[in-house]
Amino acid sequence: SKSIASNINVAAMFSGKAEKEEIMVDDGIGKVQIWRVEEFKRVPIPPEQYGELFASESYVIQYSYIWKNKDCYLLYFWQGRTSSIIGKGTSACLTIELDDKMKGTAAMSKEVRVVQGKEPKHFLSVFKGKMIVHKGHDPKGQAGSAAPSENGTRLYQIRGKEISARAMETLSSAHSLNSSNAFVAVTSTTCFLWFGKFSNEHERGLAMNISKNSSLHRDSIVEILEGKEPSAFWDALGGHKPYPTEHQTMRRDPRLFQC
């Protein structure tokens, strides 16, 4: 076979791709109920934990809203990246079961599968600017506790803009830092808010929000600008280490291409 050469504009590949406009039923002001999938049943989680999900779990989320003076429902089932195959399958079955119960009582109900990292805007808007994904299992569940941190510190990367901003737990090391985003490093006593030099106002705002209104809250909250880190911050991450974007001169959000 003969290979065919084609002209590829590599420089254009670095420019951001315009997001598809998502049609939203509302701005997330409806009522929410959330259940964690546990041993083939739905277990309700407390409202104060809404917005905090665990990567090894799957959830069923019922969103209720009014359309043309009638009750309507969106039934999301969110599947964590490291949740089990059984958990993912059960979340779909439980959502179908819940949808069947809604038949006849609602003007409209719709099932929506949501995969970790690909959450639609409306799904994110439901959590009112407090979307956090922790590693491991929910410690309140029967499956076990949250994933242990490498050095006693939990590190969360915050990326996105407006309602699309979210916090994702990542490897607790200085190698994980990124000049384009904000990060939250949490120890037993202190919550460090590290702002990359190219992080946007939405990422910094979410960092402040979750440091005060989530399980990540600590009595001591320290804001840090990139390049002005105190030694206590590096100690929390196991020491100062170089990170890939330390010397970049502009924001670059990572993009993945399949050839």
CSV table of C-alpha atoms in Angstrom, one decimal, residues 22-170:
chain,number,residue,atom,x,y,z
A,22,GLU,CA,-25.6,23.0,24.9
A,23,ILE,CA,-29.3,23.6,25.1
A,24,MET,CA,-30.1,23.7,28.9
A,25,VAL,CA,-33.6,23.2,30.3
A,26,ASP,CA,-32.9,25.8,33.0
A,27,ASP,CA,-30.0,27.2,35.0
A,28,GLY,CA,-29.9,24.6,37.6
A,29,ILE,CA,-32.4,26.1,40.1
A,30,GLY,CA,-34.6,23.0,40.4
A,31,LYS,CA,-34.7,20.4,43.1
A,32,VAL,CA,-32.0,17.8,43.5
A,33,GLN,CA,-31.8,14.3,45.1
A,34,ILE,CA,-28.7,12.2,44.9
A,35,TRP,CA,-28.1,8.5,45.7
A,36,ARG,CA,-24.9,6.5,45.7
A,37,VAL,CA,-25.1,3.0,44.1
A,38,GLU,CA,-24.3,0.4,46.8
A,39,GLU,CA,-24.9,-3.3,46.5
A,40,PHE,CA,-27.7,-3.0,43.9
A,41,LYS,CA,-29.6,-0.3,45.7
A,42,ARG,CA,-29.8,3.4,45.9
A,43,VAL,CA,-28.4,4.9,49.1
A,44,PRO,CA,-29.3,8.6,49.7
A,45,ILE,CA,-26.4,10.9,50.5
A,46,PRO,CA,-26.8,14.0,52.7
A,47,PRO,CA,-27.5,17.4,51.0
A,48,GLU,CA,-24.3,18.9,52.6
A,49,GLN,CA,-22.3,16.4,50.5
A,50,TYR,CA,-24.0,17.3,47.2
A,51,GLY,CA,-21.4,18.2,44.6
A,52,GLU,CA,-18.8,16.0,46.1
A,53,LEU,CA,-18.4,12.7,44.2
A,54,PHE,CA,-16.0,9.9,44.4
A,55,ALA,CA,-14.2,8.4,41.4
A,56,SER,CA,-14.7,4.8,42.5
A,57,GLU,CA,-18.5,5.2,42.9
A,58,SER,CA,-21.5,5.6,40.6
A,59,TYR,CA,-24.5,7.8,41.5
A,60,VAL,CA,-28.1,8.4,40.5
A,61,ILE,CA,-29.1,12.1,40.5
A,62,GLN,CA,-32.8,13.2,40.1
A,63,TYR,CA,-33.2,16.7,39.0
A,64,SER,CA,-36.8,18.1,39.2
A,65,TYR,CA,-37.9,21.3,37.3
A,66,ILE,CA,-41.1,22.9,36.1
A,67,TRP,CA,-41.9,23.3,32.3
A,68,LYS,CA,-45.2,24.8,31.2
A,69,ASN,CA,-46.5,24.4,34.7
A,70,LYS,CA,-45.8,20.7,34.7
A,71,ASP,CA,-43.4,18.6,36.7
A,72,CYS,CA,-40.4,17.3,34.7
A,73,TYR,CA,-37.3,15.3,35.6
A,74,LEU,CA,-33.8,14.7,34.4
A,75,LEU,CA,-32.4,11.4,35.7
A,76,TYR,CA,-28.6,11.5,35.5
A,77,PHE,CA,-26.5,8.5,36.3
A,78,TRP,CA,-22.9,9.5,36.9
A,79,GLN,CA,-20.2,6.9,36.6
A,80,GLY,CA,-16.8,7.5,38.2
A,81,ARG,CA,-13.7,6.7,36.2
A,82,THR,CA,-12.5,3.9,38.6
A,83,SER,CA,-16.0,2.7,39.6
A,84,SER,CA,-16.6,-1.0,39.0
A,85,ILE,CA,-18.3,-2.5,36.0
A,86,ILE,CA,-21.1,-3.8,38.3
A,87,GLY,CA,-21.5,-0.4,39.8
A,88,LYS,CA,-21.8,1.3,36.4
A,89,GLY,CA,-24.3,-1.2,35.2
A,90,THR,CA,-26.3,-1.0,38.4
A,91,SER,CA,-26.5,2.8,38.1
A,92,ALA,CA,-28.1,2.4,34.7
A,93,CYS,CA,-30.6,-0.2,35.9
A,94,LEU,CA,-31.6,1.9,39.0
A,95,THR,CA,-32.1,4.9,36.8
A,96,ILE,CA,-34.4,3.0,34.5
A,97,GLU,CA,-36.3,1.7,37.6
A,98,LEU,CA,-36.6,5.3,38.9
A,99,ASP,CA,-37.8,6.5,35.5
A,100,ASP,CA,-40.5,3.8,35.4
A,101,LYS,CA,-41.8,5.1,38.7
A,102,MET,CA,-42.1,8.6,37.2
A,103,LYS,CA,-44.2,7.4,34.3
A,104,GLY,CA,-47.7,8.8,34.6
A,105,THR,CA,-46.8,11.4,37.2
A,106,ALA,CA,-44.5,13.6,35.2
A,107,ALA,CA,-44.9,15.6,32.0
A,108,MET,CA,-41.5,14.4,30.9
A,109,SER,CA,-38.6,12.5,32.2
A,110,LYS,CA,-35.3,11.7,30.5
A,111,GLU,CA,-32.3,9.4,31.4
A,112,VAL,CA,-28.8,10.9,30.9
A,113,ARG,CA,-25.6,8.9,31.3
A,114,VAL,CA,-22.7,11.1,32.5
A,115,VAL,CA,-19.1,9.9,32.4
A,116,GLN,CA,-16.5,11.4,34.8
A,117,GLY,CA,-14.6,14.2,33.0
A,118,LYS,CA,-17.3,14.7,30.3
A,119,GLU,CA,-20.0,16.3,32.4
A,120,PRO,CA,-22.5,18.5,30.5
A,121,LYS,CA,-23.0,22.1,31.6
A,122,HIS,CA,-26.4,21.6,33.0
A,123,PHE,CA,-25.2,18.7,35.2
A,124,LEU,CA,-22.5,21.0,36.5
A,125,SER,CA,-24.9,23.9,37.1
A,126,VAL,CA,-26.9,21.7,39.5
A,127,PHE,CA,-24.1,21.8,42.0
A,128,LYS,CA,-24.0,25.6,42.2
A,129,GLY,CA,-20.3,26.0,41.6
A,130,LYS,CA,-19.1,23.3,43.9
A,131,MET,CA,-18.2,20.2,41.8
A,132,ILE,CA,-15.4,18.1,43.4
A,133,VAL,CA,-14.3,14.6,42.4
A,134,HIS,CA,-12.3,12.8,45.1
A,135,LYS,CA,-10.2,9.7,44.5
A,136,GLY,CA,-11.3,6.3,45.8
A,137,HIS,CA,-14.6,5.3,47.5
A,138,ASP,CA,-16.9,7.3,49.7
A,139,PRO,CA,-15.6,6.6,53.2
A,140,LYS,CA,-19.2,6.6,54.4
A,141,GLY,CA,-20.1,3.7,52.2
A,142,GLN,CA,-19.5,0.0,52.6
A,143,ALA,CA,-16.9,-0.3,49.9
A,144,GLY,CA,-14.1,1.4,51.9
A,145,SER,CA,-12.4,4.7,52.4
A,146,ALA,CA,-11.1,7.4,50.1
A,147,ALA,CA,-7.8,6.7,48.4
A,148,PRO,CA,-4.8,7.4,50.6
A,149,SER,CA,-2.7,10.4,49.8
A,150,GLU,CA,0.9,10.0,48.9
A,151,ASN,CA,2.3,12.3,51.6
A,152,GLY,CA,-0.6,13.2,53.9
A,153,THR,CA,-1.8,15.9,51.5
A,154,ARG,CA,-4.6,15.8,49.0
A,155,LEU,CA,-4.2,17.8,45.8
A,156,TYR,CA,-7.0,19.0,43.6
A,157,GLN,CA,-6.7,20.5,40.1
A,158,ILE,CA,-9.3,23.1,39.2
A,159,ARG,CA,-9.9,23.8,35.6
A,160,GLY,CA,-12.7,25.3,33.4
A,161,LYS,CA,-14.6,28.5,33.2
A,162,GLU,CA,-17.9,29.7,34.6
A,163,ILE,CA,-20.2,26.8,35.5
A,164,SER,CA,-17.9,24.4,33.7
A,165,ALA,CA,-15.2,24.8,36.4
A,166,ARG,CA,-14.6,21.7,38.5
A,167,ALA,CA,-12.1,20.3,41.0
A,168,MET,CA,-10.5,16.9,40.4
A,169,GLU,CA,-8.2,15.1,42.8
A,170,THR,CA,-4.8,14.3,41.3
